[in-house]
């Protein structure tokens, strides 16, 4: 427990400082945002340290800023829509997970709006074409 938690904090702090250096173009994208959001939520649960709530709020804000008016997400600096064969729902899922630790009503309301818009968009685009497997 303690060793794992300490290592997770060390890794999180490292990526908070230098994650952009690990990217192909020096710029974080949506995957960095939802991954760091999930990590911050888990570390807040494990430690109750306010800095992880602050980090989660920051990443949730970045992630929500990537949402288009139609409800989809932009992957990078505004030039590419986000799509993923396996992780399509992780932006919304990470925001739902974030609601577990967010206590501010205004933030919670905004997050719910973003999740609702994202899920509505996914269902909408899924129903536009034949979908024999019922994927959404």
mmCIF file of N, CA and C in Angstrom:
data_model
loop_
_atom_site.group_PDB
_atom_site.id
_atom_site.type_symbol
_atom_site.label_atom_id
_atom_site.label_comp_id
_atom_site.label_asym_id
_atom_site.label_seq_id
_atom_site.Cartn_x
_atom_site.Cartn_y
_atom_site.Cartn_z
ATOM 1 N N UNK A 1 0.763 -1.194 0.000
ATOM 2 C CA UNK A 1 0.000 0.000 0.000
ATOM 3 C C UNK A 1 0.811 1.268 0.000
ATOM 4 N N UNK A 2 1.627 1.484 1.022
ATOM 5 C CA UNK A 2 2.352 2.753 1.134
ATOM 6 C C UNK A 2 3.371 2.934 0.015
ATOM 7 N N UNK A 3 4.078 1.855 -0.327
ATOM 8 C CA UNK A 3 5.078 1.929 -1.396
ATOM 9 C C UNK A 3 4.411 2.201 -2.735
ATOM 10 N N UNK A 4 3.331 1.490 -3.007
ATOM 11 C CA UNK A 4 2.607 1.692 -4.261
ATOM 12 C C UNK A 4 2.092 3.123 -4.353
ATOM 13 N N UNK A 5 1.500 3.622 -3.285
ATOM 14 C CA UNK A 5 0.975 4.991 -3.266
ATOM 15 C C UNK A 5 2.109 5.996 -3.489
ATOM 16 N N UNK A 6 3.222 5.819 -2.811
ATOM 17 C CA UNK A 6 4.356 6.734 -2.972
ATOM 18 C C UNK A 6 4.875 6.717 -4.410
ATOM 19 N N UNK A 7 4.947 5.531 -5.000
ATOM 20 C CA UNK A 7 5.400 5.428 -6.390
ATOM 21 C C UNK A 7 4.403 6.069 -7.351
ATOM 22 N N UNK A 8 3.118 5.899 -7.086
ATOM 23 C CA UNK A 8 2.090 6.514 -7.933
ATOM 24 C C UNK A 8 2.178 8.037 -7.856
ATOM 25 N N UNK A 9 2.396 8.566 -6.674
ATOM 26 C CA UNK A 9 2.536 10.016 -6.503
ATOM 27 C C UNK A 9 3.780 10.507 -7.228
ATOM 28 N N UNK A 10 4.868 9.785 -7.087
ATOM 29 C CA UNK A 10 6.120 10.161 -7.755
ATOM 30 C C UNK A 10 5.929 10.180 -9.276
ATOM 31 N N UNK A 11 5.284 9.163 -9.814
ATOM 32 C CA UNK A 11 5.042 9.098 -11.258
ATOM 33 C C UNK A 11 4.117 10.230 -11.705
ATOM 34 N N UNK A 12 3.068 10.479 -10.941
ATOM 35 C CA UNK A 12 2.132 11.554 -11.272
ATOM 36 C C UNK A 12 2.854 12.899 -11.285
ATOM 37 N N UNK A 13 3.624 13.180 -10.247
ATOM 38 C CA UNK A 13 4.346 14.447 -10.165
ATOM 39 C C UNK A 13 5.314 14.601 -11.336
ATOM 40 N N UNK A 14 5.981 13.520 -11.693
ATOM 41 C CA UNK A 14 6.910 13.548 -12.825
ATOM 42 C C UNK A 14 6.165 13.921 -14.108
ATOM 43 N N UNK A 15 5.056 13.243 -14.365
ATOM 44 C CA UNK A 15 4.313 13.522 -15.592
ATOM 45 C C UNK A 15 3.691 14.912 -15.582
ATOM 46 N N UNK A 16 3.315 15.402 -14.434
ATOM 47 C CA UNK A 16 2.793 16.770 -14.359
ATOM 48 C C UNK A 16 3.860 17.775 -14.808
ATOM 49 N N UNK A 17 5.110 17.473 -14.504
ATOM 50 C CA UNK A 17 6.208 18.379 -14.851
ATOM 51 C C UNK A 17 6.658 18.241 -16.299
ATOM 52 N N UNK A 18 6.782 17.011 -16.797
ATOM 53 C CA UNK A 18 7.479 16.811 -18.077
ATOM 54 C C UNK A 18 6.705 15.991 -19.104
ATOM 55 N N UNK A 19 5.440 15.768 -18.902
ATOM 56 C CA UNK A 19 4.696 14.905 -19.825
ATOM 57 C C UNK A 19 4.801 15.359 -21.277
ATOM 58 N N UNK A 20 4.763 16.656 -21.525
ATOM 59 C CA UNK A 20 4.822 17.150 -22.907
ATOM 60 C C UNK A 20 6.093 16.692 -23.615
ATOM 61 N N UNK A 21 7.157 16.468 -22.870
ATOM 62 C CA UNK A 21 8.403 15.994 -23.476
ATOM 63 C C UNK A 21 8.271 14.577 -24.024
ATOM 64 N N UNK A 22 7.304 13.828 -23.533
ATOM 65 C CA UNK A 22 7.096 12.459 -24.000
ATOM 66 C C UNK A 22 6.186 12.386 -25.226
ATOM 67 N N UNK A 23 5.599 13.497 -25.607
ATOM 68 C CA UNK A 23 4.681 13.489 -26.742
ATOM 69 C C UNK A 23 5.449 13.645 -28.048
ATOM 70 N N UNK A 24 4.809 13.277 -29.146
ATOM 71 C CA UNK A 24 5.459 13.332 -30.457
ATOM 72 C C UNK A 24 5.774 14.763 -30.891
ATOM 73 N N UNK A 25 4.925 15.709 -30.488
ATOM 74 C CA UNK A 25 5.107 17.087 -30.945
ATOM 75 C C UNK A 25 5.301 18.096 -29.811
ATOM 76 N N UNK A 26 5.473 17.613 -28.601
ATOM 77 C CA UNK A 26 5.673 18.503 -27.466
ATOM 78 C C UNK A 26 4.408 19.123 -26.911
ATOM 79 N N UNK A 27 3.253 18.646 -27.383
ATOM 80 C CA UNK A 27 1.965 19.191 -26.952
ATOM 81 C C UNK A 27 1.086 18.056 -26.443
ATOM 82 N N UNK A 28 0.529 18.234 -25.259
ATOM 83 C CA UNK A 28 -0.375 17.218 -24.723
ATOM 84 C C UNK A 28 -1.670 17.185 -25.522
ATOM 85 N N UNK A 29 -2.291 16.015 -25.569
ATOM 86 C CA UNK A 29 -3.560 15.886 -26.273
ATOM 87 C C UNK A 29 -4.631 15.350 -25.329
ATOM 88 N N UNK A 30 -5.762 14.999 -25.870
ATOM 89 C CA UNK A 30 -6.904 14.581 -25.063
ATOM 90 C C UNK A 30 -6.604 13.343 -24.218
ATOM 91 N N UNK A 31 -5.812 12.422 -24.756
ATOM 92 C CA UNK A 31 -5.484 11.209 -23.998
ATOM 93 C C UNK A 31 -4.692 11.568 -22.743
ATOM 94 N N UNK A 32 -3.797 12.540 -22.858
ATOM 95 C CA UNK A 32 -3.056 13.006 -21.680
ATOM 96 C C UNK A 32 -4.010 13.600 -20.651
ATOM 97 N N UNK A 33 -5.007 14.339 -21.124
ATOM 98 C CA UNK A 33 -5.957 14.971 -20.202
ATOM 99 C C UNK A 33 -6.800 13.946 -19.457
ATOM 100 N N UNK A 34 -7.414 13.004 -20.174
ATOM 101 C CA UNK A 34 -8.276 12.077 -19.429
ATOM 102 C C UNK A 34 -7.481 11.076 -18.614
ATOM 103 N N UNK A 35 -6.280 10.737 -19.051
ATOM 104 C CA UNK A 35 -5.446 9.834 -18.245
ATOM 105 C C UNK A 35 -5.001 10.508 -16.952
ATOM 106 N N UNK A 36 -4.556 11.756 -17.052
ATOM 107 C CA UNK A 36 -4.133 12.493 -15.857
ATOM 108 C C UNK A 36 -5.321 12.777 -14.938
ATOM 109 N N UNK A 37 -6.492 12.996 -15.515
ATOM 110 C CA UNK A 37 -7.690 13.212 -14.698
ATOM 111 C C UNK A 37 -8.012 11.966 -13.879
ATOM 112 N N UNK A 38 -7.991 10.820 -14.515
ATOM 113 C CA UNK A 38 -8.249 9.566 -13.792
ATOM 114 C C UNK A 38 -7.218 9.372 -12.685
ATOM 115 N N UNK A 39 -5.949 9.621 -13.000
ATOM 116 C CA UNK A 39 -4.888 9.461 -12.002
ATOM 117 C C UNK A 39 -5.084 10.420 -10.830
ATOM 118 N N UNK A 40 -5.423 11.670 -11.119
ATOM 119 C CA UNK A 40 -5.619 12.658 -10.049
ATOM 120 C C UNK A 40 -6.781 12.265 -9.144
ATOM 121 N N UNK A 41 -7.861 11.776 -9.733
ATOM 122 C CA UNK A 41 -9.008 11.337 -8.928
ATOM 123 C C UNK A 41 -8.601 10.180 -8.024
ATOM 124 N N UNK A 42 -7.906 9.205 -8.578
ATOM 125 C CA UNK A 42 -7.480 8.053 -7.775
ATOM 126 C C UNK A 42 -6.527 8.473 -6.658
ATOM 127 N N UNK A 43 -5.608 9.386 -6.962
ATOM 128 C CA UNK A 43 -4.678 9.839 -5.927
ATOM 129 C C UNK A 43 -5.389 10.669 -4.862
ATOM 130 N N UNK A 44 -6.407 11.415 -5.248
ATOM 131 C CA UNK A 44 -7.183 12.127 -4.236
ATOM 132 C C UNK A 44 -7.893 11.131 -3.325
ATOM 133 N N UNK A 45 -8.502 10.106 -3.912
ATOM 134 C CA UNK A 45 -9.145 9.070 -3.096
ATOM 135 C C UNK A 45 -8.144 8.440 -2.126
ATOM 136 N N UNK A 46 -6.934 8.196 -2.601
ATOM 137 C CA UNK A 46 -5.934 7.493 -1.795
ATOM 138 C C UNK A 46 -5.293 8.363 -0.728
ATOM 139 N N UNK A 47 -5.232 9.688 -0.963
ATOM 140 C CA UNK A 47 -4.478 10.557 -0.053
ATOM 141 C C UNK A 47 -5.302 11.659 0.602
ATOM 142 N N UNK A 48 -6.407 12.037 -0.016
ATOM 143 C CA UNK A 48 -7.213 13.189 0.412
ATOM 144 C C UNK A 48 -6.420 14.497 0.363
ATOM 145 N N UNK A 49 -5.349 14.547 -0.420
ATOM 146 C CA UNK A 49 -4.554 15.766 -0.554
ATOM 147 C C UNK A 49 -5.222 16.711 -1.552
ATOM 148 N N UNK A 50 -5.399 17.955 -1.136
ATOM 149 C CA UNK A 50 -6.084 18.949 -1.963
ATOM 150 C C UNK A 50 -5.395 19.165 -3.307
ATOM 151 N N UNK A 51 -4.101 18.957 -3.369
ATOM 152 C CA UNK A 51 -3.399 19.188 -4.635
ATOM 153 C C UNK A 51 -3.888 18.257 -5.731
ATOM 154 N N UNK A 52 -4.361 17.076 -5.352
ATOM 155 C CA UNK A 52 -4.879 16.163 -6.365
ATOM 156 C C UNK A 52 -6.277 16.576 -6.818
ATOM 157 N N UNK A 53 -7.057 17.168 -5.939
ATOM 158 C CA UNK A 53 -8.332 17.747 -6.354
ATOM 159 C C UNK A 53 -8.068 18.914 -7.302
ATOM 160 N N UNK A 54 -7.081 19.745 -6.976
ATOM 161 C CA UNK A 54 -6.722 20.859 -7.856
ATOM 162 C C UNK A 54 -6.277 20.354 -9.229
ATOM 163 N N UNK A 55 -5.458 19.310 -9.231
ATOM 164 C CA UNK A 55 -4.994 18.737 -10.503
ATOM 165 C C UNK A 55 -6.163 18.161 -11.293
ATOM 166 N N UNK A 56 -7.088 17.513 -10.601
ATOM 167 C CA UNK A 56 -8.270 16.956 -11.270
ATOM 168 C C UNK A 56 -9.117 18.082 -11.858
ATOM 169 N N UNK A 57 -9.283 19.146 -11.124
ATOM 170 C CA UNK A 57 -10.052 20.286 -11.637
ATOM 171 C C UNK A 57 -9.393 20.869 -12.883
ATOM 172 N N UNK A 58 -8.075 20.978 -12.844
ATOM 173 C CA UNK A 58 -7.346 21.499 -13.998
ATOM 174 C C UNK A 58 -7.548 20.601 -15.217
ATOM 175 N N UNK A 59 -7.362 19.310 -15.043
ATOM 176 C CA UNK A 59 -7.501 18.387 -16.179
ATOM 177 C C UNK A 59 -8.947 18.282 -16.649
ATOM 178 N N UNK A 60 -9.891 18.330 -15.742
ATOM 179 C CA UNK A 60 -11.298 18.319 -16.152
ATOM 180 C C UNK A 60 -11.596 19.564 -16.985
ATOM 181 N N UNK A 61 -11.066 20.692 -16.565
ATOM 182 C CA UNK A 61 -11.257 21.927 -17.327
ATOM 183 C C UNK A 61 -10.656 21.845 -18.716
ATOM 184 N N UNK A 62 -9.462 21.294 -18.800
ATOM 185 C CA UNK A 62 -8.818 21.135 -20.112
ATOM 186 C C UNK A 62 -9.626 20.197 -21.000
ATOM 187 N N UNK A 63 -10.077 19.116 -20.411
ATOM 188 C CA UNK A 63 -10.849 18.134 -21.168
ATOM 189 C C UNK A 63 -12.169 18.741 -21.648
ATOM 190 N N UNK A 64 -12.855 19.437 -20.785
ATOM 191 C CA UNK A 64 -14.132 20.042 -21.172
ATOM 192 C C UNK A 64 -13.940 21.121 -22.232
ATOM 193 N N UNK A 65 -12.801 21.806 -22.205
ATOM 194 C CA UNK A 65 -12.513 22.830 -23.215
ATOM 195 C C UNK A 65 -12.324 22.215 -24.597
ATOM 196 N N UNK A 66 -12.093 20.934 -24.666
ATOM 197 C CA UNK A 66 -11.929 20.241 -25.944
ATOM 198 C C UNK A 66 -13.266 19.850 -26.577
ATOM 199 N N UNK A 67 -14.354 20.052 -25.882
ATOM 200 C CA UNK A 67 -15.648 19.657 -26.432
ATOM 201 C C UNK A 67 -16.140 20.695 -27.437
ATOM 202 N N UNK A 68 -16.647 20.197 -28.556
ATOM 203 C CA UNK A 68 -17.219 21.068 -29.579
ATOM 204 C C UNK A 68 -18.668 21.391 -29.216
ATOM 205 N N UNK A 69 -19.255 22.392 -29.859
ATOM 206 C CA UNK A 69 -20.676 22.685 -29.602
ATOM 207 C C UNK A 69 -21.597 21.498 -29.908
ATOM 208 N N UNK A 70 -21.155 20.596 -30.789
ATOM 209 C CA UNK A 70 -21.963 19.420 -31.130
ATOM 210 C C UNK A 70 -21.857 18.313 -30.084
ATOM 211 N N UNK A 71 -20.876 18.422 -29.177
ATOM 212 C CA UNK A 71 -20.725 17.421 -28.127
ATOM 213 C C UNK A 71 -19.557 16.486 -28.299
ATOM 214 N N UNK A 72 -18.924 16.491 -29.467
ATOM 215 C CA UNK A 72 -17.751 15.641 -29.660
ATOM 216 C C UNK A 72 -16.527 16.345 -29.059
ATOM 217 N N UNK A 73 -15.398 15.673 -29.096
ATOM 218 C CA UNK A 73 -14.175 16.229 -28.528
ATOM 219 C C UNK A 73 -13.119 16.410 -29.610
ATOM 220 N N UNK A 74 -12.239 17.375 -29.392
ATOM 221 C CA UNK A 74 -11.103 17.622 -30.271
ATOM 222 C C UNK A 74 -9.885 16.967 -29.633
ATOM 223 N N UNK A 75 -9.120 16.266 -30.451
ATOM 224 C CA UNK A 75 -8.012 15.470 -29.940
ATOM 225 C C UNK A 75 -6.794 16.298 -29.549
ATOM 226 N N UNK A 76 -6.432 17.247 -30.387
ATOM 227 C CA UNK A 76 -5.196 17.982 -30.139
ATOM 228 C C UNK A 76 -5.478 19.475 -30.074
ATOM 229 N N UNK A 77 -4.698 20.267 -30.754
ATOM 230 C CA UNK A 77 -4.825 21.727 -30.653
ATOM 231 C C UNK A 77 -5.974 22.283 -31.492
ATOM 232 N N UNK A 78 -7.025 21.541 -31.613
ATOM 233 C CA UNK A 78 -8.193 22.040 -32.317
ATOM 234 C C UNK A 78 -8.272 21.659 -33.773
ATOM 235 N N UNK A 79 -7.400 20.778 -34.226
ATOM 236 C CA UNK A 79 -7.391 20.455 -35.647
ATOM 237 C C UNK A 79 -7.900 19.053 -35.969
ATOM 238 N N UNK A 80 -8.076 18.211 -34.984
ATOM 239 C CA UNK A 80 -8.420 16.817 -35.251
ATOM 240 C C UNK A 80 -9.492 16.331 -34.291
ATOM 241 N N UNK A 81 -10.589 15.771 -34.825
ATOM 242 C CA UNK A 81 -11.604 15.225 -33.917
ATOM 243 C C UNK A 81 -11.064 14.002 -33.185
ATOM 244 N N UNK A 82 -11.532 13.807 -31.974
ATOM 245 C CA UNK A 82 -11.119 12.638 -31.197
ATOM 246 C C UNK A 82 -11.991 11.448 -31.562
ATOM 247 N N UNK A 83 -11.349 10.373 -31.901
ATOM 248 C CA UNK A 83 -12.036 9.096 -32.083
ATOM 249 C C UNK A 83 -11.057 8.009 -31.687
ATOM 250 N N UNK A 84 -11.570 6.925 -31.170
ATOM 251 C CA UNK A 84 -10.714 5.835 -30.727
ATOM 252 C C UNK A 84 -11.530 4.561 -30.732
ATOM 253 N N UNK A 85 -10.975 3.524 -31.309
ATOM 254 C CA UNK A 85 -11.709 2.261 -31.425
ATOM 255 C C UNK A 85 -11.997 1.630 -30.070
ATOM 256 N N UNK A 86 -11.134 1.841 -29.108
ATOM 257 C CA UNK A 86 -11.276 1.195 -27.809
ATOM 258 C C UNK A 86 -11.697 2.180 -26.719
ATOM 259 N N UNK A 87 -11.151 3.364 -26.730
ATOM 260 C CA UNK A 87 -11.331 4.307 -25.628
ATOM 261 C C UNK A 87 -12.303 5.445 -25.936
ATOM 262 N N UNK A 88 -13.236 5.244 -26.832
ATOM 263 C CA UNK A 88 -14.131 6.330 -27.249
ATOM 264 C C UNK A 88 -14.866 6.974 -26.081
ATOM 265 N N UNK A 89 -15.217 6.205 -25.080
ATOM 266 C CA UNK A 89 -15.983 6.733 -23.962
ATOM 267 C C UNK A 89 -15.161 7.275 -22.815
ATOM 268 N N UNK A 90 -13.841 7.171 -22.887
ATOM 269 C CA UNK A 90 -13.039 7.579 -21.731
ATOM 270 C C UNK A 90 -13.096 9.071 -21.391
ATOM 271 N N UNK A 91 -13.237 9.977 -22.337
ATOM 272 C CA UNK A 91 -13.407 11.368 -21.895
ATOM 273 C C UNK A 91 -14.621 11.528 -20.970
ATOM 274 N N UNK A 92 -15.764 10.987 -21.360
ATOM 275 C CA UNK A 92 -16.963 11.091 -20.516
ATOM 276 C C UNK A 92 -16.819 10.270 -19.242
ATOM 277 N N UNK A 93 -16.246 9.089 -19.351
ATOM 278 C CA UNK A 93 -16.064 8.233 -18.181
ATOM 279 C C UNK A 93 -15.141 8.887 -17.156
ATOM 280 N N UNK A 94 -14.052 9.490 -17.613
ATOM 281 C CA UNK A 94 -13.133 10.143 -16.676
ATOM 282 C C UNK A 94 -13.807 11.326 -15.988
ATOM 283 N N UNK A 95 -14.646 12.049 -16.724
ATOM 284 C CA UNK A 95 -15.381 13.159 -16.105
ATOM 285 C C UNK A 95 -16.401 12.649 -15.091
ATOM 286 N N UNK A 96 -17.055 11.535 -15.396
ATOM 287 C CA UNK A 96 -18.001 10.947 -14.432
ATOM 288 C C UNK A 96 -17.265 10.513 -13.166
ATOM 289 N N UNK A 97 -16.084 9.951 -13.331
ATOM 290 C CA UNK A 97 -15.257 9.532 -12.197
ATOM 291 C C UNK A 97 -14.861 10.753 -11.359
ATOM 292 N N UNK A 98 -14.558 11.840 -12.029
ATOM 293 C CA UNK A 98 -14.199 13.092 -11.360
ATOM 294 C C UNK A 98 -15.336 13.602 -10.471
ATOM 295 N N UNK A 99 -16.570 13.370 -10.879
ATOM 296 C CA UNK A 99 -17.711 13.808 -10.062
ATOM 297 C C UNK A 99 -17.685 13.193 -8.663
ATOM 298 N N UNK A 100 -17.008 12.056 -8.503
ATOM 299 C CA UNK A 100 -16.892 11.413 -7.190
ATOM 300 C C UNK A 100 -16.185 12.295 -6.166
ATOM 301 N N UNK A 101 -15.297 13.179 -6.641
ATOM 302 C CA UNK A 101 -14.512 13.987 -5.699
ATOM 303 C C UNK A 101 -14.852 15.469 -5.741
ATOM 304 N N UNK A 102 -15.560 15.901 -6.770
ATOM 305 C CA UNK A 102 -15.857 17.332 -6.887
ATOM 306 C C UNK A 102 -17.007 17.709 -5.960
ATOM 307 N N UNK A 103 -16.791 18.751 -5.165
ATOM 308 C CA UNK A 103 -17.799 19.203 -4.208
ATOM 309 C C UNK A 103 -18.468 20.506 -4.622
ATOM 310 N N UNK A 104 -17.882 21.217 -5.556
ATOM 311 C CA UNK A 104 -18.418 22.500 -6.000
ATOM 312 C C UNK A 104 -19.607 22.264 -6.937
ATOM 313 N N UNK A 105 -20.772 22.785 -6.550
ATOM 314 C CA UNK A 105 -21.999 22.541 -7.315
ATOM 315 C C UNK A 105 -21.933 23.079 -8.740
ATOM 316 N N UNK A 106 -21.349 24.246 -8.927
ATOM 317 C CA UNK A 106 -21.261 24.820 -10.275
ATOM 318 C C UNK A 106 -20.382 23.956 -11.175
ATOM 319 N N UNK A 107 -19.271 23.484 -10.647
ATOM 320 C CA UNK A 107 -18.395 22.600 -11.431
ATOM 321 C C UNK A 107 -19.110 21.294 -11.747
ATOM 322 N N UNK A 108 -19.785 20.740 -10.760
ATOM 323 C CA UNK A 108 -20.510 19.475 -10.967
ATOM 324 C C UNK A 108 -21.569 19.632 -12.060
ATOM 325 N N UNK A 109 -22.270 20.741 -12.039
ATOM 326 C CA UNK A 109 -23.305 20.987 -13.038
ATOM 327 C C UNK A 109 -22.701 21.072 -14.438
ATOM 328 N N UNK A 110 -21.601 21.785 -14.565
ATOM 329 C CA UNK A 110 -20.926 21.922 -15.867
ATOM 330 C C UNK A 110 -20.441 20.563 -16.366
ATOM 331 N N UNK A 111 -19.862 19.774 -15.491
ATOM 332 C CA UNK A 111 -19.379 18.445 -15.881
ATOM 333 C C UNK A 111 -20.541 17.585 -16.370
ATOM 334 N N UNK A 112 -21.644 17.631 -15.678
ATOM 335 C CA UNK A 112 -22.818 16.848 -16.105
ATOM 336 C C UNK A 112 -23.298 17.275 -17.490
ATOM 337 N N UNK A 113 -23.276 18.576 -17.760
ATOM 338 C CA UNK A 113 -23.668 19.077 -19.086
ATOM 339 C C UNK A 113 -22.747 18.524 -20.169
ATOM 340 N N UNK A 114 -21.452 18.531 -19.895
ATOM 341 C CA UNK A 114 -20.473 18.034 -20.867
ATOM 342 C C UNK A 114 -20.671 16.542 -21.104
ATOM 343 N N UNK A 115 -20.854 15.785 -20.043
ATOM 344 C CA UNK A 115 -21.082 14.339 -20.179
ATOM 345 C C UNK A 115 -22.352 14.084 -20.986
ATOM 346 N N UNK A 116 -23.403 14.773 -20.658
ATOM 347 C CA UNK A 116 -24.681 14.595 -21.370
ATOM 348 C C UNK A 116 -24.508 14.886 -22.860
ATOM 349 N N UNK A 117 -23.833 15.982 -23.190
ATOM 350 C CA UNK A 117 -23.615 16.344 -24.593
ATOM 351 C C UNK A 117 -22.754 15.301 -25.308
ATOM 352 N N UNK A 118 -21.733 14.795 -24.622
ATOM 353 C CA UNK A 118 -20.854 13.786 -25.227
ATOM 354 C C UNK A 118 -21.611 12.497 -25.511
ATOM 355 N N UNK A 119 -22.405 12.052 -24.556
ATOM 356 C CA UNK A 119 -23.148 10.802 -24.742
ATOM 357 C C UNK A 119 -24.244 10.960 -25.791
ATOM 358 N N UNK A 120 -24.889 12.105 -25.803
ATOM 359 C CA UNK A 120 -25.903 12.369 -26.828
ATOM 360 C C UNK A 120 -25.273 12.333 -28.213
ATOM 361 N N UNK A 121 -24.102 12.928 -28.350
ATOM 362 C CA UNK A 121 -23.385 12.930 -29.631
ATOM 363 C C UNK A 121 -23.019 11.508 -30.050
ATOM 364 N N UNK A 122 -22.509 10.706 -29.128
ATOM 365 C CA UNK A 122 -22.139 9.322 -29.459
ATOM 366 C C UNK A 122 -23.344 8.531 -29.950
ATOM 367 N N UNK A 123 -24.452 8.650 -29.264
ATOM 368 C CA UNK A 123 -25.663 7.931 -29.676
ATOM 369 C C UNK A 123 -26.137 8.444 -31.032
ATOM 370 N N UNK A 124 -26.096 9.753 -31.225
ATOM 371 C CA UNK A 124 -26.537 10.349 -32.485
ATOM 372 C C UNK A 124 -25.722 9.827 -33.667
ATOM 373 N N UNK A 125 -24.406 9.872 -33.566
ATOM 374 C CA UNK A 125 -23.597 9.425 -34.705
ATOM 375 C C UNK A 125 -23.670 7.920 -34.887
ATOM 376 N N UNK A 126 -23.911 7.192 -33.823
ATOM 377 C CA UNK A 126 -24.048 5.739 -33.915
ATOM 378 C C UNK A 126 -25.326 5.362 -34.654
ATOM 379 N N UNK A 127 -26.378 6.122 -34.462
ATOM 380 C CA UNK A 127 -27.666 5.796 -35.072
ATOM 381 C C UNK A 127 -27.804 6.304 -36.503
ATOM 382 N N UNK A 128 -26.829 7.051 -36.984
ATOM 383 C CA UNK A 128 -26.906 7.596 -38.344
ATOM 384 C C UNK A 128 -26.669 6.547 -39.428
ATOM 385 N N UNK A 129 -25.997 5.484 -39.091
ATOM 386 C CA UNK A 129 -25.652 4.450 -40.078
ATOM 387 C C UNK A 129 -26.121 3.100 -39.563
ATOM 388 N N UNK A 130 -26.233 2.110 -40.456
ATOM 389 C CA UNK A 130 -26.587 0.769 -39.974
ATOM 390 C C UNK A 130 -25.593 0.311 -38.903
ATOM 391 N N UNK A 131 -26.116 -0.243 -37.838
ATOM 392 C CA UNK A 131 -25.296 -0.602 -36.683
ATOM 393 C C UNK A 131 -25.742 -1.981 -36.188
ATOM 394 N N UNK A 132 -25.385 -3.042 -36.927
ATOM 395 C CA UNK A 132 -25.912 -4.370 -36.599
ATOM 396 C C UNK A 132 -25.492 -4.896 -35.230
ATOM 397 N N UNK A 133 -24.416 -4.381 -34.675
ATOM 398 C CA UNK A 133 -23.942 -4.877 -33.385
ATOM 399 C C UNK A 133 -24.413 -4.023 -32.214
ATOM 400 N N UNK A 134 -25.060 -2.913 -32.511
ATOM 401 C CA UNK A 134 -25.567 -2.052 -31.450
ATOM 402 C C UNK A 134 -24.482 -1.312 -30.696
ATOM 403 N N UNK A 135 -23.328 -1.091 -31.326
ATOM 404 C CA UNK A 135 -22.256 -0.366 -30.649
ATOM 405 C C UNK A 135 -22.639 1.087 -30.456
ATOM 406 N N UNK A 136 -22.283 1.615 -29.309
ATOM 407 C CA UNK A 136 -22.497 3.042 -29.067
ATOM 408 C C UNK A 136 -21.319 3.596 -28.310
#
